Amino acid sequence: MKIKVLQNLLQANARKAAEIRAILKDKKILMVNLISSPGSGKTSLLEKTLPLISQKYRTAVIEGDVETDRDAMRLEKYGVPIALINTSGACHLESISIEKAFTALDLNALDLIFVENVGNLVCPAEFDIGEDAKVALISTPEGDDKPVKYPLLFREAGLAILNKIDLGEHVNFDTKQFYSDLKKLNANLLVLEMSCRTGYGLQTWIEWLEKRIMEKQK
Amino acid sequence: MKIKVLQNLLQANARKAAEIRAILKDKKILMVNLISSPGSGKTSLLEKTLPLISQKYRTAVIEGDVETDRDAMRLEKYGVPIALINTSGACHLESISIEKAFTALDLNALDLIFVENVGNLVCPAEFDIGEDAKVALISTPEGDDKPVKYPLLFREAGLAILNKIDLGEHVNFDTKQFYSDLKKLNANLLVLEMSCRTGYGLQTWIEWLEKRIMEKQK
């Protein structure tokens, strides 16, 4: 019974996600879904990314948060449209959340939408929101075993970012084990090593985004 | 409709949790529910705690994991009974999971049960599993804003552990902001600063546990 209800939910979510995907295709907007644990650096990544990309490509952020506007406030100064979705306790965004956020954005004036999902390594990966790519962030202090322990996200992701690489030596992060585990889960997954604090890896991330924006606009 | 189903689920969960609480009272077992994001240090805390407590008090671990036995394997060498619950993708333990785990444990031969919940700062806090206390872990690299952003756990917790305190200076963790935010959420919440790596704070944690075990056995 419980499973049936969940499947109905997932089916309804998938239908709405397909509608969102069609809108994004029509409007030639790239939408990237940032997923990670709390504190891996999703908002920090946006703080570093927005100044580097929003002059060239018209960018917006859909900000998912359980109940505060803290992350949205952190991003306000970058001058891009932000649609905040408070999930009222729910642990992930669904496609219906994105549909609501779209009503607050001018889709005719956008090339790129970042979705910052609720901080959670489990459920957000289960819900298609119509995005072009899921980007999985993990940070070195979380430990090298996270892909194996929370595999769905890493199977679904189009890109993984290993953040806080500057802390790796302080936390005994086993890079070799990390890459070996990831390869078994998703052999084709590209991983970018990054430090939002030092800026390391940001340029490669921007290139990754630009390439996909241009493909979408073809 | 969706909300109604969730409420039914929560009500069924609460009924089962009350049964578990009655069993624990009858058997004079303290049960502690460890909740945090992935990688905050729940398993590391148990690795440090078990050698310090399991000689004196008969201890078991209920290990919640999405699909692997990685954490259970890390704890195997400490010689305490471990009941592993794979949630098959679900992002939290429910009281029915604990009831199942109890069938694998000899409750007449235990003083203390640690439950290591699924790594997730959102949903585990919503599900009463009949525990005596929820212990919320967060680690400094996650950022000082986590209590405000994921408030339910910190409202519900009987103890908070601020782990990886040795990394605080590397990650610009604002201790003052952290404590000020926590005070607003839950003025009576005791916070232990800890480093599982250096051992800092472990003794206070053991004292906290011992006091509660003795209260339960009165």
GROMACS .gro file of C-alpha atoms in nm:
model
  436
    1MET     CA    1   0.000   0.000   0.000
    2LYS     CA    2   0.273   0.239   0.101
    3ILE     CA    3   0.477   0.150  -0.203
    4LYS     CA    4   0.181   0.199  -0.430
    5VAL     CA    5   0.128   0.552  -0.303
    6LEU     CA    6   0.496   0.629  -0.353
    7GLN     CA    7   0.481   0.496  -0.708
    8ASN     CA    8   0.180   0.712  -0.788
    9LEU     CA    9   0.372   1.009  -0.653
   10LEU     CA   10   0.675   0.925  -0.863
   11GLN     CA   11   0.463   0.875  -1.175
   12ALA     CA   12   0.290   1.210  -1.127
   13ASN     CA   13   0.629   1.367  -1.068
   14ALA     CA   14   0.771   1.212  -1.386
   15ARG     CA   15   0.478   1.341  -1.597
   16LYS     CA   16   0.527   1.695  -1.469
   17ALA     CA   17   0.904   1.664  -1.517
   18ALA     CA   18   0.847   1.575  -1.884
   19GLU     CA   19   0.639   1.894  -1.924
   20ILE     CA   20   0.917   2.099  -1.766
   21ARG     CA   21   1.176   1.936  -1.991
   22ALA     CA   22   0.966   2.029  -2.296
   23ILE     CA   23   0.941   2.391  -2.181
   24LEU     CA   24   1.318   2.410  -2.126
   25LYS     CA   25   1.378   2.265  -2.472
   26ASP     CA   26   1.141   2.513  -2.631
   27LYS     CA   27   1.293   2.809  -2.446
   28LYS     CA   28   1.651   2.677  -2.496
   29ILE     CA   29   1.730   2.702  -2.127
   30LEU     CA   30   1.985   2.476  -1.959
   31MET     CA   31   1.870   2.367  -1.612
   32VAL     CA   32   2.121   2.215  -1.371
   33ASN     CA   33   2.010   2.045  -1.048
   34LEU     CA   34   2.269   2.078  -0.769
   35ILE     CA   35   2.240   1.798  -0.513
   36SER     CA   36   2.448   1.728  -0.204
   37SER     CA   37   2.443   1.683   0.171
   38PRO     CA   38   2.394   1.992   0.384
   39GLY     CA   39   2.717   2.188   0.394
   40SER     CA   40   2.899   2.037   0.094
   41GLY     CA   41   2.909   2.376  -0.072
   42LYS     CA   42   2.615   2.417  -0.310
   43THR     CA   43   2.554   2.780  -0.214
   44SER     CA   44   2.927   2.855  -0.205
   45LEU     CA   45   2.958   2.712  -0.555
   46LEU     CA   46   2.680   2.945  -0.674
   47GLU     CA   47   2.843   3.241  -0.500
   48LYS     CA   48   3.159   3.174  -0.703
   49THR     CA   49   2.981   3.079  -1.025
   50LEU     CA   50   2.727   3.358  -1.066
   51PRO     CA   51   2.985   3.638  -1.111
   52LEU     CA   52   3.168   3.427  -1.370
   53ILE     CA   53   2.867   3.332  -1.582
   54SER     CA   54   2.578   3.571  -1.535
   55GLN     CA   55   2.729   3.851  -1.744
   56LYS     CA   56   2.753   3.625  -2.046
   57TYR     CA   57   2.444   3.408  -2.000
   58ARG     CA   58   2.113   3.518  -1.851
   59THR     CA   59   2.097   3.319  -1.532
   60ALA     CA   60   1.843   3.249  -1.257
   61VAL     CA   61   1.845   3.039  -0.942
   62ILE     CA   62   1.568   2.823  -0.799
   63GLU     CA   63   1.651   2.786  -0.434
   64GLY     CA   64   1.505   2.492  -0.241
   65ASP     CA   65   1.514   2.514   0.135
   66VAL     CA   66   1.329   2.342   0.415
   67GLU     CA   67   1.207   2.660   0.579
   68THR     CA   68   1.447   2.954   0.569
   69ASP     CA   69   1.561   3.207   0.309
   70ARG     CA   70   1.925   3.196   0.426
   71ASP     CA   71   2.072   3.067   0.100
   72ALA     CA   72   1.856   3.296  -0.113
   73MET     CA   73   1.978   3.592   0.096
   74ARG     CA   74   2.339   3.486   0.040
   75LEU     CA   75   2.282   3.495  -0.337
   76GLU     CA   76   2.074   3.812  -0.357
   77LYS     CA   77   2.371   4.041  -0.409
   78TYR     CA   78   2.464   3.873  -0.739
   79GLY     CA   79   2.174   4.041  -0.912
   80VAL     CA   80   2.013   3.737  -1.075
   81PRO     CA   81   1.647   3.640  -1.038
   82ILE     CA   82   1.596   3.398  -0.750
   83ALA     CA   83   1.284   3.189  -0.693
   84LEU     CA   84   1.278   3.054  -0.339
   85ILE     CA   85   1.083   2.737  -0.264
   86ASN     CA   86   1.035   2.651   0.101
   87THR     CA   87   0.943   2.284   0.119
   88SER     CA   88   0.788   2.314   0.469
   89GLY     CA   89   0.986   2.023   0.601
   90ALA     CA   90   1.002   1.810   0.287
   91CYS     CA   91   1.347   1.679   0.209
   92HIS     CA   92   1.362   1.727  -0.168
   93LEU     CA   93   1.224   1.928  -0.456
   94GLU     CA   94   0.968   1.776  -0.693
   95SER     CA   95   0.879   1.875  -1.046
   96ILE     CA   96   0.570   2.055  -0.918
   97SER     CA   97   0.801   2.279  -0.711
   98ILE     CA   98   0.982   2.376  -1.031
   99GLU     CA   99   0.655   2.445  -1.210
  100LYS     CA  100   0.567   2.686  -0.929
  101ALA     CA  101   0.908   2.850  -0.942
  102PHE     CA  102   0.870   2.904  -1.318
  103THR     CA  103   0.572   3.132  -1.252
  104ALA     CA  104   0.813   3.365  -1.072
  105LEU     CA  105   1.070   3.370  -1.354
  106ASP     CA  106   1.067   3.519  -1.704
  107LEU     CA  107   1.159   3.212  -1.908
  108ASN     CA  108   1.192   3.419  -2.226
  109ALA     CA  109   1.484   3.604  -2.070
  110LEU     CA  110   1.696   3.312  -1.949
  111ASP     CA  111   1.973   3.087  -2.078
  112LEU     CA  112   2.059   2.904  -1.758
  113ILE     CA  113   1.878   2.799  -1.440
  114PHE     CA  114   2.055   2.658  -1.139
  115VAL     CA  115   1.837   2.460  -0.901
  116GLU     CA  116   1.983   2.432  -0.554
  117ASN     CA  117   1.806   2.131  -0.411
  118VAL     CA  118   1.741   2.069  -0.040
  119GLY     CA  119   2.058   1.950   0.134
  120ASN     CA  120   2.012   1.573   0.127
  121LEU     CA  121   2.211   1.295  -0.037
  122VAL     CA  122   1.918   1.051  -0.054
  123CYS     CA  123   1.578   1.169  -0.175
  124PRO     CA  124   1.652   1.449  -0.423
  125ALA     CA  125   1.814   1.190  -0.651
  126GLU     CA  126   1.485   1.000  -0.673
  127PHE     CA  127   1.285   1.291  -0.812
  128ASP     CA  128   1.323   1.395  -1.174
  129ILE     CA  129   1.255   1.768  -1.192
  130GLY     CA  130   1.304   1.796  -1.568
  131GLU     CA  131   1.665   1.910  -1.537
  132ASP     CA  132   1.929   1.865  -1.809
  133ALA     CA  133   2.179   1.732  -1.557
  134LYS     CA  134   2.205   1.643  -1.193
  135VAL     CA  135   2.531   1.768  -1.049
  136ALA     CA  136   2.638   1.577  -0.738
  137LEU     CA  137   2.860   1.764  -0.492
  138ILE     CA  138   3.049   1.597  -0.218
  139SER     CA  139   3.319   1.748  -0.002
  140THR     CA  140   3.632   1.580   0.128
  141PRO     CA  141   3.544   1.608   0.502
  142GLU     CA  142   3.236   1.389   0.440
  143GLY     CA  143   3.463   1.094   0.363
  144ASP     CA  144   3.560   0.898   0.054
  145ASP     CA  145   3.289   0.634   0.112
  146LYS     CA  146   2.992   0.856   0.030
  147PRO     CA  147   2.934   0.743  -0.331
  148VAL     CA  148   2.915   0.378  -0.223
  149LYS     CA  149   2.686   0.456   0.069
  150TYR     CA  150   2.452   0.686  -0.125
  151PRO     CA  151   2.485   0.535  -0.473
  152LEU     CA  152   2.167   0.646  -0.649
  153LEU     CA  153   2.277   1.007  -0.688
  154PHE     CA  154   2.611   0.906  -0.831
  155ARG     CA  155   2.444   0.667  -1.075
  156GLU     CA  156   2.209   0.944  -1.191
  157ALA     CA  157   2.451   1.236  -1.198
  158GLY     CA  158   2.583   1.396  -1.515
  159LEU     CA  159   2.875   1.547  -1.326
  160ALA     CA  160   3.027   1.509  -0.981
  161ILE     CA  161   3.214   1.785  -0.801
  162LEU     CA  162   3.457   1.690  -0.527
  163ASN     CA  163   3.463   2.010  -0.324
  164LYS     CA  164   3.686   2.130  -0.038
  165ILE     CA  165   3.977   1.956  -0.207
  166ASP     CA  166   4.204   2.191  -0.007
  167LEU     CA  167   4.091   2.013   0.313
  168GLY     CA  168   4.162   1.664   0.176
  169GLU     CA  169   4.496   1.627   0.348
  170HIS     CA  170   4.349   1.730   0.686
  171VAL     CA  171   4.075   1.468   0.673
  172ASN     CA  172   4.256   1.161   0.533
  173PHE     CA  173   4.040   1.156   0.221
  174ASP     CA  174   4.140   0.850   0.017
  175THR     CA  175   4.122   0.980  -0.340
  176LYS     CA  176   4.218   0.645  -0.492
  177GLN     CA  177   3.936   0.461  -0.311
  178PHE     CA  178   3.690   0.737  -0.403
  179TYR     CA  179   3.765   0.715  -0.775
  180SER     CA  180   3.772   0.337  -0.772
  181ASP     CA  181   3.428   0.321  -0.605
  182LEU     CA  182   3.284   0.583  -0.839
  183LYS     CA  183   3.408   0.397  -1.145
  184LYS     CA  184   3.213   0.088  -1.039
  185LEU     CA  185   2.895   0.291  -0.984
  186ASN     CA  186   2.911   0.503  -1.296
  187ALA     CA  187   3.208   0.445  -1.525
  188ASN     CA  188   3.137   0.751  -1.741
  189LEU     CA  189   3.089   1.004  -1.464
  190LEU     CA  190   3.313   1.309  -1.498
  191VAL     CA  191   3.451   1.432  -1.165
  192LEU     CA  192   3.580   1.786  -1.112
  193GLU     CA  193   3.800   1.847  -0.812
  194MET     CA  194   3.730   2.188  -0.668
  195SER     CA  195   3.783   2.428  -0.385
  196CYS     CA  196   3.522   2.703  -0.373
  197ARG     CA  197   3.743   2.873  -0.115
  198THR     CA  198   4.063   2.888  -0.323
  199GLY     CA  199   3.892   2.893  -0.665
  200TYR     CA  200   4.063   2.573  -0.775
  201GLY     CA  201   3.864   2.395  -1.047
  202LEU     CA  202   3.614   2.675  -1.107
  203GLN     CA  203   3.731   2.746  -1.460
  204THR     CA  204   3.674   2.386  -1.569
  205TRP     CA  205   3.324   2.399  -1.418
  206ILE     CA  206   3.244   2.718  -1.611
  207GLU     CA  207   3.367   2.553  -1.932
  208TRP     CA  208   3.148   2.250  -1.861
  209LEU     CA  209   2.846   2.480  -1.820
  210GLU     CA  210   2.922   2.689  -2.127
  211LYS     CA  211   2.956   2.386  -2.348
  212ARG     CA  212   2.615   2.260  -2.236
  213ILE     CA  213   2.450   2.601  -2.273
  214MET     CA  214   2.578   2.621  -2.629
  215GLU     CA  215   2.455   2.270  -2.709
  216LYS     CA  216   2.113   2.360  -2.574
  217GLN     CA  217   2.097   2.675  -2.785
  218LYS     CA  218   2.185   2.502  -3.113
  219MET     CA  219  -0.453   1.355  -0.001
  220LYS     CA  220  -0.077   1.336   0.011
  221ILE     CA  221  -0.074   1.499   0.353
  222LYS     CA  222  -0.338   1.262   0.482
  223VAL     CA  223  -0.131   0.960   0.382
  224LEU     CA  224   0.176   1.108   0.549
  225GLN     CA  225  -0.023   1.168   0.869
  226ASN     CA  226  -0.146   0.810   0.870
  227LEU     CA  227   0.212   0.698   0.832
  228LEU     CA  228   0.327   0.920   1.115
  229GLN     CA  229   0.044   0.804   1.341
  230ALA     CA  230   0.123   0.438   1.276
  231ASN     CA  231   0.489   0.517   1.339
  232ALA     CA  232   0.409   0.690   1.669
  233ARG     CA  233   0.199   0.395   1.792
  234LYS     CA  234   0.482   0.152   1.721
  235ALA     CA  235   0.733   0.390   1.880
  236ALA     CA  236   0.525   0.389   2.201
  237GLU     CA  237   0.543   0.009   2.206
  238ILE     CA  238   0.919   0.020   2.164
  239ARG     CA  239   0.951   0.280   2.440
  240ALA     CA  240   0.753   0.051   2.674
  241ILE     CA  241   0.981  -0.243   2.594
  242LEU     CA  242   1.292  -0.034   2.659
  243LYS     CA  243   1.146   0.084   2.990
  244ASP     CA  244   1.064  -0.270   3.094
  245LYS     CA  245   1.408  -0.400   2.995
  246LYS     CA  246   1.585  -0.093   3.140
  247ILE     CA  247   1.771  -0.027   2.817
  248LEU     CA  248   1.882   0.320   2.714
  249MET     CA  249   1.839   0.377   2.338
  250VAL     CA  250   2.013   0.670   2.172
  251ASN     CA  251   1.930   0.776   1.816
  252LEU     CA  252   2.229   0.929   1.634
  253ILE     CA  253   2.124   1.164   1.355
  254SER     CA  254   2.334   1.374   1.118
  255SER     CA  255   2.419   1.445   0.757
  256PRO     CA  256   2.627   1.188   0.572
  257GLY     CA  257   2.988   1.219   0.683
  258SER     CA  258   2.944   1.417   1.006
  259GLY     CA  259   3.099   1.133   1.202
  260LYS     CA  260   2.828   0.904   1.340
  261THR     CA  261   3.024   0.586   1.268
  262SER     CA  262   3.351   0.744   1.382
  263LEU     CA  263   3.182   0.841   1.708
  264LEU     CA  264   3.073   0.480   1.759
  265GLU     CA  265   3.422   0.354   1.674
  266LYS     CA  266   3.557   0.572   1.956
  267THR     CA  267   3.269   0.511   2.197
  268LEU     CA  268   3.230   0.133   2.187
  269PRO     CA  269   3.574   0.054   2.338
  270LEU     CA  270   3.506   0.306   2.617
  271ILE     CA  271   3.161   0.185   2.713
  272SER     CA  272   3.097  -0.174   2.605
  273GLN     CA  273   3.311  -0.332   2.880
  274LYS     CA  274   3.103  -0.166   3.148
  275TYR     CA  275   2.757  -0.168   2.988
  276ARG     CA  276   2.622  -0.436   2.758
  277THR     CA  277   2.590  -0.249   2.429
  278ALA     CA  278   2.442  -0.312   2.084
  279VAL     CA  279   2.417  -0.111   1.765
  280ILE     CA  280   2.128  -0.084   1.523
  281GLU     CA  281   2.280   0.033   1.199
  282GLY     CA  282   2.059   0.206   0.942
  283ASP     CA  283   2.193   0.232   0.592
  284VAL     CA  284   2.041   0.290   0.251
  285GLU     CA  285   2.185  -0.020   0.090
  286THR     CA  286   2.534  -0.118   0.206
  287ASP     CA  287   2.688  -0.283   0.512
  288ARG     CA  288   2.990  -0.050   0.511
  289ASP     CA  289   2.925   0.106   0.852
  290ALA     CA  290   2.832  -0.226   1.011
  291MET     CA  291   3.158  -0.372   0.881
  292ARG     CA  292   3.351  -0.081   1.034
  293LEU     CA  293   3.198  -0.162   1.374
  294GLU     CA  294   3.221  -0.540   1.361
  295LYS     CA  295   3.563  -0.558   1.526
  296TYR     CA  296   3.435  -0.400   1.847
  297GLY     CA  297   3.260  -0.724   1.940
  298VAL     CA  298   2.912  -0.588   2.013
  299PRO     CA  299   2.591  -0.721   1.855
  300ILE     CA  300   2.501  -0.525   1.543
  301ALA     CA  301   2.161  -0.532   1.373
  302LEU     CA  302   2.185  -0.391   1.023
  303ILE     CA  303   1.878  -0.242   0.859
  304ASN     CA  304   1.903  -0.162   0.490
  305THR     CA  305   1.627   0.081   0.406
  306SER     CA  306   1.633   0.002   0.031
  307GLY     CA  307   1.653   0.366  -0.063
  308ALA     CA  308   1.445   0.514   0.218
  309CYS     CA  309   1.603   0.815   0.382
  310HIS     CA  310   1.527   0.746   0.750
  311LEU     CA  311   1.452   0.472   1.001
  312GLU     CA  312   1.098   0.422   1.129
  313SER     CA  313   0.981   0.253   1.447
  314ILE     CA  314   0.893  -0.058   1.248
  315SER     CA  315   1.260  -0.084   1.147
  316ILE     CA  316   1.355  -0.089   1.515
  317GLU     CA  317   1.095  -0.353   1.592
  318LYS     CA  318   1.255  -0.570   1.322
  319ALA     CA  319   1.604  -0.505   1.457
  320PHE     CA  320   1.489  -0.608   1.807
  321THR     CA  321   1.418  -0.959   1.677
  322ALA     CA  322   1.793  -0.989   1.604
  323LEU     CA  323   1.901  -0.870   1.950
  324ASP     CA  324   1.880  -1.030   2.296
  325LEU     CA  325   1.707  -0.750   2.485
  326ASN     CA  326   1.754  -0.929   2.818
  327ALA     CA  327   2.130  -0.892   2.780
  328LEU     CA  328   2.156  -0.521   2.700
  329ASP     CA  329   2.194  -0.190   2.885
  330LEU     CA  330   2.249   0.039   2.590
  331ILE     CA  331   2.150   0.051   2.223
  332PHE     CA  332   2.292   0.299   1.976
  333VAL     CA  333   2.088   0.357   1.664
  334GLU     CA  334   2.288   0.500   1.378
  335ASN     CA  335   2.022   0.652   1.157
  336VAL     CA  336   2.051   0.704   0.781
  337GLY     CA  337   2.273   1.001   0.701
  338ASN     CA  338   2.018   1.278   0.655
  339LEU     CA  339   1.954   1.601   0.841
  340VAL     CA  340   1.588   1.626   0.742
  341CYS     CA  341   1.362   1.320   0.765
  342PRO     CA  342   1.504   1.112   1.052
  343ALA     CA  343   1.407   1.392   1.291
  344GLU     CA  344   1.040   1.351   1.190
  345PHE     CA  345   1.017   0.985   1.291
  346ASP     CA  346   0.996   0.888   1.657
  347ILE     CA  347   1.156   0.545   1.691
  348GLY     CA  348   1.094   0.511   2.065
  349GLU     CA  349   1.442   0.633   2.157
  350ASP     CA  350   1.530   0.795   2.491
  351ALA     CA  351   1.717   1.073   2.317
  352LYS     CA  352   1.797   1.199   1.971
  353VAL     CA  353   2.161   1.303   1.948
  354ALA     CA  354   2.225   1.551   1.667
  355LEU     CA  355   2.575   1.554   1.522
  356ILE     CA  356   2.704   1.827   1.302
  357SER     CA  357   3.063   1.885   1.197
  358THR     CA  358   3.240   2.216   1.151
  359PRO     CA  359   3.304   2.180   0.774
  360GLU     CA  360   2.927   2.172   0.717
  361GLY     CA  361   2.901   2.534   0.829
  362ASP     CA  362   2.764   2.717   1.131
  363ASP     CA  363   2.426   2.778   0.964
  364LYS     CA  364   2.306   2.417   0.972
  365PRO     CA  365   2.086   2.438   1.287
  366VAL     CA  366   1.893   2.732   1.140
  367LYS     CA  367   1.856   2.567   0.803
  368TYR     CA  368   1.753   2.224   0.939
  369PRO     CA  369   1.585   2.329   1.261
  370LEU     CA  370   1.355   2.036   1.342
  371LEU     CA  371   1.636   1.803   1.451
  372PHE     CA  372   1.785   2.066   1.678
  373ARG     CA  373   1.445   2.136   1.832
  374GLU     CA  374   1.394   1.765   1.898
  375ALA     CA  375   1.744   1.670   2.010
  376GLY     CA  376   1.839   1.587   2.368
  377LEU     CA  377   2.205   1.653   2.292
  378ALA     CA  378   2.402   1.808   2.009
  379ILE     CA  379   2.760   1.713   1.926
  380LEU     CA  380   2.971   1.959   1.731
  381ASN     CA  381   3.224   1.724   1.571
  382LYS     CA  382   3.549   1.787   1.383
  383ILE     CA  383   3.616   2.080   1.615
  384ASP     CA  384   3.985   2.044   1.520
  385LEU     CA  385   3.894   2.154   1.165
  386GLY     CA  386   3.703   2.463   1.280
  387GLU     CA  387   3.984   2.705   1.215
  388HIS     CA  388   4.037   2.572   0.862
  389VAL     CA  389   3.674   2.622   0.763
  390ASN     CA  390   3.588   2.960   0.919
  391PHE     CA  391   3.327   2.808   1.147
  392ASP     CA  392   3.161   3.091   1.340
  393THR     CA  393   3.114   2.940   1.685
  394LYS     CA  394   2.943   3.248   1.823
  395GLN     CA  395   2.682   3.250   1.547
  396PHE     CA  396   2.629   2.876   1.587
  397TYR     CA  397   2.557   2.900   1.959
  398SER     CA  398   2.344   3.209   1.921
  399ASP     CA  399   2.128   3.038   1.655
  400LEU     CA  400   2.099   2.719   1.860
  401LYS     CA  401   1.991   2.909   2.167
  402LYS     CA  402   1.698   3.055   1.974
  403LEU     CA  403   1.592   2.713   1.846
  404ASN     CA  404   1.631   2.518   2.169
  405ALA     CA  405   1.752   2.714   2.470
  406ASN     CA  406   1.809   2.404   2.684
  407LEU     CA  407   2.007   2.201   2.433
  408LEU     CA  408   2.342   2.084   2.566
  409VAL     CA  409   2.620   2.098   2.306
  410LEU     CA  410   2.939   1.894   2.331
  411GLU     CA  411   3.234   2.004   2.123
  412MET     CA  412   3.423   1.702   1.999
  413SER     CA  413   3.690   1.568   1.771
  414CYS     CA  414   3.657   1.197   1.709
  415ARG     CA  415   4.001   1.215   1.550
  416THR     CA  416   4.185   1.366   1.848
  417GLY     CA  417   3.957   1.228   2.119
  418TYR     CA  418   3.864   1.575   2.242
  419GLY     CA  419   3.527   1.575   2.420
  420LEU     CA  420   3.483   1.197   2.428
  421GLN     CA  421   3.504   1.173   2.805
  422THR     CA  422   3.218   1.418   2.854
  423TRP     CA  423   3.009   1.219   2.606
  424ILE     CA  424   3.076   0.894   2.796
  425GLU     CA  425   2.973   1.068   3.120
  426TRP     CA  426   2.654   1.191   2.953
  427LEU     CA  427   2.574   0.834   2.846
  428GLU     CA  428   2.660   0.676   3.182
  429LYS     CA  429   2.440   0.920   3.371
  430ARG     CA  430   2.145   0.832   3.147
  431ILE     CA  431   2.208   0.458   3.165
  432MET     CA  432   2.206   0.481   3.546
  433GLU     CA  433   1.885   0.686   3.544
  434LYS     CA  434   1.722   0.425   3.322
  435GLN     CA  435   1.828   0.140   3.551
  436LYS     CA  436   1.695   0.298   3.869
   0.00000   0.00000   0.00000
